Short mmCIF file of C-alpha atoms and ligand atoms in Angstrom, two decimals:
data_model
loop_
_atom_site.label_atom_id
_atom_site.label_comp_id
_atom_site.label_asym_id
_atom_site.label_seq_id
_atom_site.Cartn_x
_atom_site.Cartn_y
_atom_site.Cartn_z
CA UNK A 119 1.52 -8.38 -14.21
CA UNK A 120 -0.10 -5.45 -15.64
CA UNK A 121 3.41 -2.40 -16.59
CA UNK A 122 4.10 0.82 -14.03
CA UNK A 123 3.17 3.00 -17.19
CA UNK A 124 0.07 1.00 -18.17
CA UNK A 125 -0.77 0.99 -14.96
CA UNK A 126 -1.09 4.36 -14.72
CA UNK A 127 -2.36 4.29 -17.99
CA UNK A 128 -6.18 3.31 -16.68
CA UNK A 129 -5.35 5.36 -13.79
CA UNK A 130 -5.35 9.01 -16.23
CA UNK A 131 -8.21 7.20 -17.99
CA UNK A 132 -9.94 6.07 -15.37
CA UNK A 133 -10.16 1.72 -16.32
CA UNK A 134 -13.17 0.35 -15.42
CA UNK A 135 -11.05 -2.41 -13.54
CA UNK A 136 -13.00 -2.81 -10.66
CA UNK A 137 -16.18 -1.89 -11.71
CA UNK A 138 -18.60 -4.28 -13.52
CA UNK A 139 -17.54 -2.73 -17.35
CA UNK A 140 -14.27 -4.55 -17.56
CA UNK A 141 -13.39 -4.72 -21.09
CA UNK A 142 -16.79 -2.99 -21.95
CA UNK A 143 -16.39 0.13 -21.20
CA UNK A 144 -15.47 3.35 -23.62
CA UNK A 145 -11.83 3.20 -22.50
CA UNK A 146 -11.31 -0.46 -23.47
CA UNK A 147 -11.36 0.46 -27.57
CA UNK A 148 -8.07 0.66 -28.55
CA UNK A 149 -6.89 -0.92 -25.41
CA UNK A 150 -4.00 -3.25 -25.71
CA UNK A 151 -5.22 -5.12 -22.20
CA UNK A 152 -8.56 -5.85 -23.81
CA UNK A 153 -8.40 -8.88 -24.52
CA UNK A 154 -7.35 -10.37 -21.67
CA UNK A 155 -9.91 -8.16 -19.44
CA UNK A 156 -12.45 -10.70 -21.51
CA UNK A 157 -10.63 -13.45 -20.63
CA UNK A 158 -10.02 -12.84 -16.91
CA UNK A 159 -13.71 -10.86 -17.14
CA UNK A 160 -15.06 -9.52 -14.07
CA UNK A 161 -13.05 -11.57 -11.80
CA UNK A 162 -9.99 -9.96 -9.54
CA UNK A 163 -6.60 -12.76 -10.34
CA UNK A 164 -5.92 -11.49 -6.69
CA UNK A 165 -9.01 -12.23 -4.95
CA UNK A 166 -8.21 -15.79 -5.00
CA UNK A 167 -5.20 -15.83 -3.38
CA UNK A 168 -6.24 -13.49 -0.83
CA UNK A 169 -8.95 -15.93 -0.18
CA UNK A 170 -6.33 -19.09 0.80
CA UNK A 171 -3.91 -16.30 2.62
CA UNK A 172 -7.40 -15.05 5.28
CA UNK A 173 -8.21 -18.47 5.53
CA UNK A 174 -6.32 -19.69 7.42
CA UNK A 175 -6.52 -16.59 9.92
CA UNK A 176 -9.12 -17.51 12.41
CA UNK A 177 -10.60 -13.51 13.00
CA UNK A 178 -10.55 -10.88 11.20
CA UNK A 179 -11.12 -7.83 12.93
CA UNK A 180 -11.43 -3.87 11.86
CA UNK A 181 -10.35 -0.30 14.75
CA UNK A 182 -12.88 2.25 13.45
CA UNK A 183 -12.73 5.72 14.20
CA UNK A 184 -15.46 8.10 12.86
CA UNK A 185 -12.17 11.64 13.77
CA UNK A 186 -8.23 11.51 14.53
CA UNK A 187 -6.64 11.37 18.10
CA UNK A 188 -9.32 9.82 19.60
CA UNK A 189 -6.19 7.10 20.55
CA UNK A 190 -7.41 4.00 17.48
CA UNK A 191 -4.71 3.70 16.77
CA UNK A 192 -2.84 3.30 19.58
CA UNK A 193 -6.02 0.81 20.88
CA UNK A 194 -5.43 -1.67 17.85
CA UNK A 195 -1.54 -1.52 18.63
CA UNK A 196 -2.16 -2.41 22.12
CA UNK A 197 -4.89 -4.67 21.46
CA UNK A 198 -2.37 -6.92 19.82
CA UNK A 199 0.05 -6.91 23.01
CA UNK A 200 -2.92 -7.89 24.98
CA UNK A 201 -4.59 -10.78 22.63
CA UNK A 202 -0.66 -11.65 22.43
CA UNK A 203 -0.69 -12.06 26.14
CA UNK A 204 -3.60 -14.02 26.31
CA UNK A 205 -1.34 -16.49 23.77
CA UNK A 206 -2.90 -15.85 20.52
CA UNK A 207 -1.32 -15.14 17.35
CA UNK A 208 -1.56 -12.18 16.06
CA UNK A 209 -1.21 -9.89 13.10
CA UNK A 210 -1.78 -5.94 12.60
CA UNK A 211 -2.33 -4.63 9.73
CA UNK A 212 -2.02 -0.86 9.24
CA UNK A 213 -4.25 0.67 6.51
CA UNK A 214 -3.98 4.53 7.74
CA UNK A 215 -1.49 4.47 4.32
CA UNK A 216 -0.60 8.37 4.59
CA UNK A 217 -0.07 8.70 8.22
CA UNK A 218 1.13 5.42 9.61
CA UNK A 219 2.52 4.79 13.11
CA UNK A 220 2.35 1.18 13.39
CA UNK A 221 5.75 0.88 12.95
CA UNK A 222 6.51 3.38 16.07
CA UNK A 223 4.09 1.68 17.85
CA UNK A 224 5.06 -1.82 17.67
CA UNK A 225 8.85 -0.88 18.17
CA UNK A 226 9.80 -2.33 14.73
CA UNK A 227 11.26 1.27 13.61
CA UNK A 228 14.17 1.23 11.14
CA UNK A 229 13.21 -2.63 9.94
CA UNK A 230 12.34 -3.66 6.48
CA UNK A 231 9.76 -5.75 5.14
CA UNK A 232 11.66 -9.07 3.46
CA UNK A 233 11.07 -9.69 -0.21
CA UNK A 234 11.20 -13.50 -0.54
CA UNK A 235 10.29 -15.86 -2.91
CA UNK A 236 7.17 -16.64 -1.53
CA UNK A 237 6.31 -13.29 -0.52
CA UNK A 238 7.06 -10.60 2.12
CA UNK A 239 7.97 -11.14 5.48
CA UNK A 240 6.11 -8.79 7.51
CA UNK A 241 7.57 -7.36 10.23
CA UNK A 242 7.94 -9.19 13.69
CA UNK A 243 7.26 -7.42 16.90
CA UNK A 244 9.51 -8.28 19.68
CA UNK A 245 6.26 -8.01 21.70
CA UNK A 246 5.38 -10.90 21.50
CA UNK A 247 6.45 -11.60 17.38
CA UNK A 248 3.67 -9.38 17.06
CA UNK A 249 3.43 -9.94 13.06
CA UNK A 250 3.46 -6.58 11.24
CA UNK A 251 2.41 -5.17 7.79
CA UNK A 252 2.96 -1.25 7.14
CA UNK A 253 3.68 1.11 4.78
CA UNK A 254 5.68 3.11 6.31
CA UNK A 255 8.14 0.77 7.03
CA UNK A 256 8.53 0.36 2.87
CA UNK A 257 9.51 3.79 3.29
CA UNK A 258 13.20 4.48 2.63
CA UNK A 259 12.99 7.56 5.23
CA UNK A 260 10.24 7.50 7.83
CA UNK A 261 9.76 11.50 7.54
CA UNK A 262 9.23 10.86 3.44
CA UNK A 263 5.56 12.06 2.54
CA UNK A 264 2.62 9.64 0.90
CA UNK A 265 0.65 10.90 -1.63
CA UNK A 266 -0.98 8.64 -3.61
CA UNK A 267 -4.91 8.13 -5.18
CA UNK A 268 -7.15 6.19 -4.47
CA UNK A 269 -5.80 3.37 -7.34
CA UNK A 270 -1.82 3.28 -6.00
CA UNK A 271 -3.59 2.61 -1.83
CA UNK A 272 -5.55 0.05 -3.41
CA UNK A 273 -3.05 -1.69 -4.34
CA UNK A 274 -0.83 -1.61 -1.79
CA UNK A 275 -4.01 -2.80 0.58
CA UNK A 276 -4.55 -5.73 -1.31
CA UNK A 277 -1.13 -7.01 -1.17
CA UNK A 278 -0.84 -6.57 2.43
CA UNK A 279 -3.23 -9.47 2.12
CA UNK A 280 -1.98 -11.18 -1.10
CA UNK A 281 1.61 -10.56 -0.54
CA UNK A 282 2.50 -11.27 3.07
CA UNK A 283 3.34 -14.68 4.39
CA UNK A 284 1.31 -14.24 7.36
CA UNK A 285 0.62 -17.78 7.96
CA UNK A 286 -1.77 -19.06 9.98
CA UNK A 287 -2.87 -16.49 12.94
CA UNK A 288 -5.80 -16.65 15.15
CA UNK A 289 -6.22 -12.51 15.00
CA UNK A 290 -5.77 -9.72 12.70
CA UNK A 291 -6.33 -6.61 13.22
CA UNK A 292 -6.43 -4.13 10.50
CA UNK A 293 -6.27 -0.23 11.80
CA UNK A 294 -7.83 2.11 9.70
CA UNK A 295 -7.75 5.69 8.47
CA UNK A 296 -10.20 7.93 11.26
CA UNK A 297 -12.99 7.94 9.15
CA UNK A 298 -14.49 6.43 6.07
CA UNK A 299 -12.35 6.37 3.54
CA UNK A 300 -10.94 4.84 0.24
CA UNK A 301 -9.22 2.22 2.54
CA UNK A 302 -12.18 0.72 4.05
CA UNK A 303 -14.55 0.47 1.58
CA UNK A 304 -11.23 -1.85 -0.37
CA UNK A 305 -10.24 -4.00 2.36
CA UNK A 306 -13.68 -4.20 2.98
CA UNK A 307 -14.41 -5.21 -0.61
CA UNK A 308 -11.06 -8.12 -0.79
CA UNK A 309 -12.25 -8.93 2.75
CA UNK A 310 -15.59 -10.09 1.40
CA UNK A 311 -15.04 -14.09 0.91
CA UNK A 312 -13.35 -14.41 4.41
CA UNK A 313 -16.29 -12.98 5.90
CA UNK A 314 -14.47 -10.31 8.82
CA UNK A 315 -15.66 -11.02 12.07
CA UNK A 316 -16.34 -7.59 12.07
CA UNK A 317 -15.40 -3.77 13.80
CA UNK A 318 -13.93 -2.22 17.21
CA UNK A 319 -14.77 1.61 17.40
CA UNK A 320 -12.56 3.57 19.00
CA UNK A 321 -13.38 6.65 20.54
CA UNK A 322 -13.36 9.52 23.49
CA UNK A 323 -16.14 9.84 25.70
CA UNK A 324 -17.01 13.11 24.17
CA UNK A 325 -19.40 14.41 22.20
CA UNK A 326 -17.72 15.46 18.94
CA UNK A 327 -16.36 12.23 19.36
CA UNK A 328 -19.47 10.69 19.34
CA UNK A 329 -21.18 12.30 16.71
CA UNK A 330 -18.67 10.63 14.90
CA UNK A 331 -19.51 7.50 15.57
CA UNK A 332 -22.46 7.44 14.65
CA UNK A 333 -21.51 7.82 11.20
CA UNK A 334 -19.27 5.05 11.75
CA UNK A 335 -22.17 2.80 12.67
CA UNK A 336 -24.35 3.75 9.49
CA UNK A 337 -21.51 3.03 7.27
CA UNK A 338 -21.01 -0.53 8.34
CA UNK A 339 -24.54 -1.19 8.32
CA UNK A 340 -24.54 -0.29 4.89
CA UNK A 341 -21.83 -2.01 4.10
CA UNK A 342 -22.92 -5.32 5.95
CA UNK A 343 -19.69 -5.06 9.13
CA UNK A 344 -20.96 -6.58 11.78
CA UNK A 345 -20.21 -4.50 14.80
CA UNK A 346 -17.72 -6.08 17.87
CA UNK A 347 -18.21 -3.21 19.80
CA UNK A 348 -17.76 0.25 21.31
CA UNK A 349 -14.04 0.79 23.13
CA UNK A 350 -14.12 4.46 25.25
CA UNK A 351 -10.69 4.90 25.42
CA UNK A 352 -8.94 8.30 27.49
CA UNK A 353 -11.62 7.46 29.96
CA UNK A 354 -11.09 9.29 33.01
CA UNK A 355 -7.51 9.92 34.46
CA UNK A 356 -5.43 7.45 35.85
CA UNK A 357 -2.82 8.74 38.02
CA UNK A 358 0.38 7.38 37.71
CA UNK A 359 1.39 7.28 41.79
CA UNK A 360 -1.36 5.69 43.39
CA UNK A 361 -3.47 4.78 40.39
CA UNK A 362 -6.11 6.86 41.46
CA UNK A 363 -9.09 7.54 38.96
CA UNK A 364 -11.32 10.42 37.98
CA UNK A 365 -13.16 11.14 35.99
CA UNK A 366 -10.73 14.52 34.63
CA UNK A 367 -13.51 15.80 31.43
CA UNK A 368 -16.11 12.78 31.12
CA UNK A 369 -16.65 8.73 31.39
CA UNK A 370 -19.60 6.95 29.44
CA UNK A 371 -20.25 9.12 26.74
CA UNK A 372 -19.58 6.66 24.08
CA UNK A 373 -21.62 3.51 26.47
CA UNK A 374 -24.57 5.38 26.76
CA UNK A 375 -24.67 5.51 22.46
CA UNK A 376 -23.82 1.41 22.46
CA UNK A 377 -26.61 0.96 24.78
CA UNK A 378 -28.54 3.55 22.58
CA UNK A 379 -27.38 1.54 19.34
CA UNK A 380 -27.65 -2.18 20.43
CA UNK A 381 -24.22 -2.27 20.54
CA UNK A 382 -21.99 -4.64 23.16
CA UNK A 383 -19.90 -1.99 24.92
CA UNK A 384 -16.25 -3.27 25.18
CA UNK A 385 -14.72 -1.29 27.78
CA UNK A 386 -12.70 1.46 28.61
CA UNK A 387 -9.41 2.41 29.39
CA UNK A 388 -8.01 5.77 31.08
CA UNK A 389 -6.00 7.80 30.13
CA UNK A 390 -2.60 6.82 30.81
CA UNK A 391 0.26 8.97 31.27
CA UNK A 392 2.01 5.38 31.09
CA UNK A 393 0.53 4.62 28.01
CA UNK A 394 1.56 7.56 25.97
CA UNK A 395 4.75 7.14 26.78
CA UNK A 396 4.83 3.63 26.47
CA UNK A 397 3.39 4.68 23.22
CA UNK A 398 6.21 7.21 22.10
CA UNK A 399 9.08 4.97 22.58
CA UNK A 400 7.45 1.95 21.25
CA UNK A 401 7.44 -0.18 24.24
CA UNK A 402 4.68 -2.18 25.50
CA UNK A 403 2.61 -0.91 28.61
CA UNK A 404 2.11 -5.41 30.18
CA UNK A 405 6.46 -5.29 30.36
CA UNK A 406 6.84 -1.69 31.15
CA UNK A 407 3.68 -1.89 33.91
CA UNK A 408 2.87 -5.26 34.02
CA UNK A 409 0.74 -4.65 36.69
CA UNK A 410 -0.91 -1.29 36.49
CA UNK A 411 -4.96 -1.05 36.26
CA UNK A 412 -4.60 0.34 32.28
CA UNK A 413 -2.63 -2.49 31.74
CA UNK A 414 -5.44 -5.00 32.39
CA UNK A 415 -8.45 -2.45 31.57
CA UNK A 416 -6.55 -3.20 28.04
CA UNK A 417 -6.83 -7.46 28.41
CA UNK A 418 -10.09 -6.78 29.47
CA UNK A 419 -11.14 -4.96 26.69
CA UNK A 420 -8.90 -8.09 24.59
CA UNK A 421 -11.02 -10.63 26.29
CA UNK A 422 -14.98 -9.21 25.39
CA UNK A 423 -13.21 -8.92 22.02
CA UNK A 424 -13.02 -12.59 22.08
CA UNK A 425 -15.69 -13.41 23.57
CA UNK A 426 -17.31 -10.76 20.68
CA UNK A 427 -16.04 -13.20 18.19
CA UNK A 428 -16.72 -16.30 19.24
CA UNK A 429 -19.95 -16.01 20.45
P1 ADP B 198 -5.47 8.17 16.14
O1 ADP B 198 -5.49 6.98 15.87
O2 ADP B 198 -6.92 7.91 16.84
O3 ADP B 198 -4.96 9.23 15.35
P2 ADP B 198 -3.12 7.85 18.23
O4 ADP B 198 -2.71 6.70 18.00
O5 ADP B 198 -2.09 8.45 17.82
O6 ADP B 198 -5.10 8.14 17.58
O7 ADP B 198 -3.43 9.15 19.96
C1 ADP B 198 -3.23 9.96 19.53
C2 ADP B 198 -2.04 10.46 20.60
O8 ADP B 198 -2.90 10.09 22.34
C3 ADP B 198 -0.73 9.63 20.98
O9 ADP B 198 0.22 10.21 20.92
C4 ADP B 198 -1.77 8.76 22.39
O10 ADP B 198 0.29 7.83 22.84
C5 ADP B 198 -1.93 9.42 23.41
N1 ADP B 198 -3.16 8.15 23.49
C6 ADP B 198 -3.55 7.46 23.50
N2 ADP B 198 -4.50 6.67 23.76
C7 ADP B 198 -3.97 7.35 24.91
C8 ADP B 198 -4.74 7.34 26.54
N3 ADP B 198 -5.80 5.93 27.03
N4 ADP B 198 -4.19 7.13 28.02
C9 ADP B 198 -2.99 8.30 26.85
N5 ADP B 198 -1.85 8.64 25.74
C10 ADP B 198 -2.89 8.11 24.65
#
């Protein structure tokens, strides 16, 4: 493995380790690692291990959103809980390196990742034993800021896949940052041999969020990632007392967009104060409010996702 100093140097001079120029670029002249790079060629030694780890996981799903604040992380976390309620074995990878919220949502905040001789043991959420990995769980303080450049983010994402003992799972869900960034390109690249099932796009019904979704759709199509469908979050308001649903702002925008692009609509999740409360406290809506309309809506979305990957 490359030494810390070596990798810092490579980062500074623009090491072509992820391009087709390994060992052949001008910066490789005089580099002490050149011979090894030439031997390895363009093969990524990590890729083989990642492929083996991912092979025993049946379905791999990316959760995307065009912008922040639409409830993507909340949907990703509650979707894993809903899948677990439907008897699936699930893992959740938080790829939102700079703003990880998964530890709180999955109630694993304060737990440390154990580095065993075989690899990292993922954190086990009290919600149906969902396996979780997040950069937030590797930081010493929850308030620490992660100020990392591209290559460092790439490394940690690879380690989440390569070094984590995921074992056999039915689903692994990747919660990605909003938009289309380094994190998306990295995860798509490292999953290239494992045939990810596709992406679930989360949007609110409003035009601003829907506009950014068009970009996500273009991105997925360009990268050859199948779109499993669109989820409309914060769609109408559910009264916590009587469960009556009203269209507080609007609803239905994401469904129309899905049909415009010929995509599946996976369901709508209302604005529910009880869901905010559960997310804030790291609780599961399925245990706190087992018969709620929002819980049922989330189970419907999970069933639609299962149908989409099995189709
Ligand atoms: P994103 O990941 O898109 O930035 P978050 O998942 O962090 O968004 O959600 C933003 C806020 O909205 C959080 O406080 C979360 O609890 C709340 N939230 C998300 N979805 C809902 C919903 N359907 N009903 C009520 N609150 C929600």
